[in-house]
Coordinates of C-alpha atoms in Angstrom, one line a residue:
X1383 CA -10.5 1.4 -1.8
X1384 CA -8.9 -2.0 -3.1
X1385 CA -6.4 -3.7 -1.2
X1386 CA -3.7 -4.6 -3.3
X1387 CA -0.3 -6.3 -3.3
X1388 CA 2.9 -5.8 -4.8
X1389 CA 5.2 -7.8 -5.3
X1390 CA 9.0 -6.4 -6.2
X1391 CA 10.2 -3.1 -4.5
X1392 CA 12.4 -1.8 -7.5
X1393 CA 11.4 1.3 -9.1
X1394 CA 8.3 -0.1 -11.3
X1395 CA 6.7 -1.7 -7.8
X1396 CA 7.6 1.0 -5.7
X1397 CA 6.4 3.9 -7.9
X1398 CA 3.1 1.8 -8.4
X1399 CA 3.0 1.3 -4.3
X1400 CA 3.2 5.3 -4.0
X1401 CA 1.0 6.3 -6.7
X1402 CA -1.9 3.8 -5.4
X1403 CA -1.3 4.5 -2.3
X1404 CA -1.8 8.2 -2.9
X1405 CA -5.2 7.0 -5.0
X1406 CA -6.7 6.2 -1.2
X1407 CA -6.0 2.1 -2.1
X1408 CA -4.6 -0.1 0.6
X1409 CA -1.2 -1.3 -0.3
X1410 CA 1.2 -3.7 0.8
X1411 CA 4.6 -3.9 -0.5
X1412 CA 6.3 -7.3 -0.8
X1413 CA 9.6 -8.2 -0.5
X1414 CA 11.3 -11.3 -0.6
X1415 CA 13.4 -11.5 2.2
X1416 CA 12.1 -11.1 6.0
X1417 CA 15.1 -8.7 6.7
X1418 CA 14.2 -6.4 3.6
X1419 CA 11.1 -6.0 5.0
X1420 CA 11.9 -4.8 8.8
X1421 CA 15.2 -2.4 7.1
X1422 CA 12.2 -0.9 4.8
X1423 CA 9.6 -0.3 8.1
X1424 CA 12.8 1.1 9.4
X1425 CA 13.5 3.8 6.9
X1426 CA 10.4 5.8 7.2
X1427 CA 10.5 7.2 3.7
X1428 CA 7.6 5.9 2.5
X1429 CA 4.5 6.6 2.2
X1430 CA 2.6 5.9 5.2
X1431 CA -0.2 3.9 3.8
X1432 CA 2.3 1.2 2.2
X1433 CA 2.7 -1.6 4.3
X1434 CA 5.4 -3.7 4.0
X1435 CA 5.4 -7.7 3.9
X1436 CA 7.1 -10.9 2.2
X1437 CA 5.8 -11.9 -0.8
X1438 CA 3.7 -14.4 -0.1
X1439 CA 2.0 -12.3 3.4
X1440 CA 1.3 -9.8 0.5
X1441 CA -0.8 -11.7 -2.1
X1442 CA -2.5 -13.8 0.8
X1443 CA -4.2 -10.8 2.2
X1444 CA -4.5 -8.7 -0.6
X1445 CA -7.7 -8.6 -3.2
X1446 CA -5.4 -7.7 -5.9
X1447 CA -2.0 -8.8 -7.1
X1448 CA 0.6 -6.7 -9.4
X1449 CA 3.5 -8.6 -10.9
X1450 CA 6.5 -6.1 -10.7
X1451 CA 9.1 -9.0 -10.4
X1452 CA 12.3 -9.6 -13.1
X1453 CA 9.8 -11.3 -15.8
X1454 CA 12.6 -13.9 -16.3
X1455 CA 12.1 -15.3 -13.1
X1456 CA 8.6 -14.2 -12.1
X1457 CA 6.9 -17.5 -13.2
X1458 CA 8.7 -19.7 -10.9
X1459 CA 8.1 -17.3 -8.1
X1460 CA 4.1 -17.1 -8.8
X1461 CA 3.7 -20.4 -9.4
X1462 CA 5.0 -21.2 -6.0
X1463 CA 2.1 -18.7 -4.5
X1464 CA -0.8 -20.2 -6.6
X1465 CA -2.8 -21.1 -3.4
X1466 CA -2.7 -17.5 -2.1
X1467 CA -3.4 -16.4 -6.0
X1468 CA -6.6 -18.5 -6.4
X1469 CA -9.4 -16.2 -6.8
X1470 CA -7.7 -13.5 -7.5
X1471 CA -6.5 -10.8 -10.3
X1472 CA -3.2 -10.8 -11.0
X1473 CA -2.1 -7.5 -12.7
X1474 CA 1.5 -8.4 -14.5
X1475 CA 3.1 -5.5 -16.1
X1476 CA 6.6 -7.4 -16.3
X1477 CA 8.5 -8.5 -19.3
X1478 CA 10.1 -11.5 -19.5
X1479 CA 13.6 -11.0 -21.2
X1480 CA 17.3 -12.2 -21.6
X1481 CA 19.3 -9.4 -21.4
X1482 CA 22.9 -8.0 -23.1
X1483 CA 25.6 -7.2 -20.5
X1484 CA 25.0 -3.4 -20.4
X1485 CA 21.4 -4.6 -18.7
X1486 CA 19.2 -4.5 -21.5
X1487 CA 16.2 -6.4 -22.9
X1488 CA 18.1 -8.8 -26.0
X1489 CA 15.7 -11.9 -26.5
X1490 CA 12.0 -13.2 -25.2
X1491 CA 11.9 -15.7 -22.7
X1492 CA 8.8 -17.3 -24.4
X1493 CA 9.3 -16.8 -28.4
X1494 CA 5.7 -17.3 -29.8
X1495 CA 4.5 -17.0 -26.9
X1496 CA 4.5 -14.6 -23.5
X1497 CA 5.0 -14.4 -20.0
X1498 CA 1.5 -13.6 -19.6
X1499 CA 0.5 -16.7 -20.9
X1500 CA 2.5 -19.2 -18.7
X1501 CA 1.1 -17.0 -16.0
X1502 CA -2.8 -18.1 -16.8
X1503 CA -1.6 -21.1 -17.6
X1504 CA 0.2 -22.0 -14.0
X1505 CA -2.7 -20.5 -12.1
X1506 CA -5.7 -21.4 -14.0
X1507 CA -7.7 -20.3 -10.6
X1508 CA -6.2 -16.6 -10.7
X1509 CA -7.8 -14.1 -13.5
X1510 CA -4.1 -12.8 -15.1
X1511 CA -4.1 -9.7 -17.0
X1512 CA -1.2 -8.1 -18.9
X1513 CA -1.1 -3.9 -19.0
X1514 CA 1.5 -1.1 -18.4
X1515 CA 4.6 -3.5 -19.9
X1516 CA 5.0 -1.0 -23.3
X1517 CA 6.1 2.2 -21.3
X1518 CA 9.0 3.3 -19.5
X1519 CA 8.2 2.9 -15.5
X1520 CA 7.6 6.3 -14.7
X1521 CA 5.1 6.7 -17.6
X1522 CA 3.1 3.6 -15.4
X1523 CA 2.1 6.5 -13.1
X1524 CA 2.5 9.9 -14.7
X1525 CA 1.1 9.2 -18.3
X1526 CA -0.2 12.7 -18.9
X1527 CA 3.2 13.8 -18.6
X1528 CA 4.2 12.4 -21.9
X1529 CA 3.8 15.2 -25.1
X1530 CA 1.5 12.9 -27.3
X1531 CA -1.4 10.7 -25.8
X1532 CA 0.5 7.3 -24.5
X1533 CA -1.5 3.4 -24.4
X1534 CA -1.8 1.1 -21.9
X1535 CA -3.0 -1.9 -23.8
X1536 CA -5.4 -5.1 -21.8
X1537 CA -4.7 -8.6 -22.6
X1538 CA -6.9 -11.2 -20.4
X1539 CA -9.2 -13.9 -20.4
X1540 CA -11.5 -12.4 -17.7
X1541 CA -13.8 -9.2 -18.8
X1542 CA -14.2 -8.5 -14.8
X1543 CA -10.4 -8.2 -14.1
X1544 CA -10.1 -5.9 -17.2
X1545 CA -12.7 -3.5 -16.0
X1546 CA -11.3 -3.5 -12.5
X1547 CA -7.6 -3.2 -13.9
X1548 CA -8.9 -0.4 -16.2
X1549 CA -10.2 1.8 -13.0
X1550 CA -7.4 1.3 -10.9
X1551 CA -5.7 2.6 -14.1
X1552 CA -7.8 5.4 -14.0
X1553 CA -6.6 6.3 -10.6
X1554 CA -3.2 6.6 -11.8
X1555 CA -4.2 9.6 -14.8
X1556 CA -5.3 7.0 -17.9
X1557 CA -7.8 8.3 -19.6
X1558 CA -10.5 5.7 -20.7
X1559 CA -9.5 6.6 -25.0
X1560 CA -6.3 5.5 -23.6
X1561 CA -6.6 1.9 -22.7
X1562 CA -6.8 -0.6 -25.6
X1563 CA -8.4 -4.0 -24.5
X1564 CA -6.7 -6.1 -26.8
X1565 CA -8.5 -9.6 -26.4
X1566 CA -7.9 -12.7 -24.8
X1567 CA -4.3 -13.5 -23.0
X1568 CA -2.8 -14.6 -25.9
X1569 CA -2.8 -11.0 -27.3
X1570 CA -0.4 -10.2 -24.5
X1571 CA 2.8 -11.7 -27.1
X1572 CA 1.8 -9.1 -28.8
X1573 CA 2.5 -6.3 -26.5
X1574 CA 5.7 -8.1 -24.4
X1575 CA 7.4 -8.6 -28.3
X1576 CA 7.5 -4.3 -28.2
X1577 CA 9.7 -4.9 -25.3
X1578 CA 12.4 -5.5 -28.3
X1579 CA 12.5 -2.0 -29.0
X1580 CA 13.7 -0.6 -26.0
X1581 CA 17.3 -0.9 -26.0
X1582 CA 17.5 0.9 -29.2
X1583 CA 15.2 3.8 -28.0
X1584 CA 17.1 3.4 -24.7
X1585 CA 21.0 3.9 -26.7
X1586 CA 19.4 7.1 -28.9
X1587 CA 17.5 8.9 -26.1
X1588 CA 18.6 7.8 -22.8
X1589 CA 15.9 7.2 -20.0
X1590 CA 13.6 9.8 -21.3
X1591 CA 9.4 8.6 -20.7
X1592 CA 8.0 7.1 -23.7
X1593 CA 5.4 5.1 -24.2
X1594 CA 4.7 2.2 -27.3
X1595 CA 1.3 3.8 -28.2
X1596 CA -1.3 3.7 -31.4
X1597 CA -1.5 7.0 -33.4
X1598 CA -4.7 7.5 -34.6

């Protein structure tokens, strides 16, 4: 059992919160407002093993961080936690994007380079790794689901944080030929550039799962 922390409660951090949580790992939820977190205790919806916190009560006592925040604003919001991140693994599966008025990815925040990237960077004491940020969410947690065999692709500096990210992977249903460790954190442009593609598999298809995967 890990005790991890995750911050943003949309639909990418919550569905990771339940899916974890069913795996038998200790999970806090972090939101960033005190009152969101006493009207979630209050709703009783959730799984029962997912506590709820702020954000920075969450990566304080957790061993294990996941970046579910809006990737356009998520480095401001880390860097503001980098004493309670030192030490730790940061898991960032966000994308950091301007966006078109119907809500959809349009340009990179960092152009020749990545989120991932200023991440390591502003916490050069946390281990940052970049996964799960190719996919629709709900392929994050279900990706046997999909028709054809999906990828979740590793980008980090740190082989230890990639091995533990890659099991708590495997506790969501990724198979080990599905995980491509793609290098050090630079490779992660690589994989939040695919993030481009979205809104035009997004206009043709609507929000069916897919995932941005190698063919081999």
């Amino acid at each position: 059992m890990t005790s991890i922390g995750i911050l943003g409660t949309g639909r990418v951090g919550s569905g990771l919160a339940r899916a974890l949580a069913t795996a038998g790992h200790q999970i806090t939820l972090g939101h960033r407002q005190p009152s969101q977190v006493t009207a979630a205790d209050e709703t009783g919806t959730t799984v029962p093993a997912i506590r709820h916190a702020d954000q920075r009560n969450t990566t304080a006592t957790a061993e294990v961080v996941i970046n579910a925040t809006p990737g356009d604003t998520a480095l401001e919001r880390l860097s503001a936690l980098h004493t309670e991140l030192a030490g730790k693994i940061l898991i960032d599966v966000s994308n950091a994007t301007r966006h078109t008025a119907d809500g959809l990815p349009s340009d990179l925040c960092y152009p020749g380079g990545s989120l991932a990237e200023q991440l390591q960077r502003a916490l050069p004491a946390t281990r940052v790794v970049k996964t799960l940020n190719t996919m629709l969410f709900p392929v994050m947690t279900a990706p046997a689901d999909l028709s054809t065999a999906p990828t979740a692709y590793l980008s980090g500096d740190d082989a230890d944080a990639k091995a533990i990210t890659s099991d708590l992977l495997a506790g969501l249903g990724w198979k080990p030929e599905w995980i491509e460790d793609l290098g050090d954190i630079t490779t992660a442009r690589a994989t939040e550039a695919l993030v481009l593609l979205v809104p035009h598999v997004l206009r043709r298809h609507g929000l069916r799962p897919f995932a941005v995967s190698l063919a081999r």
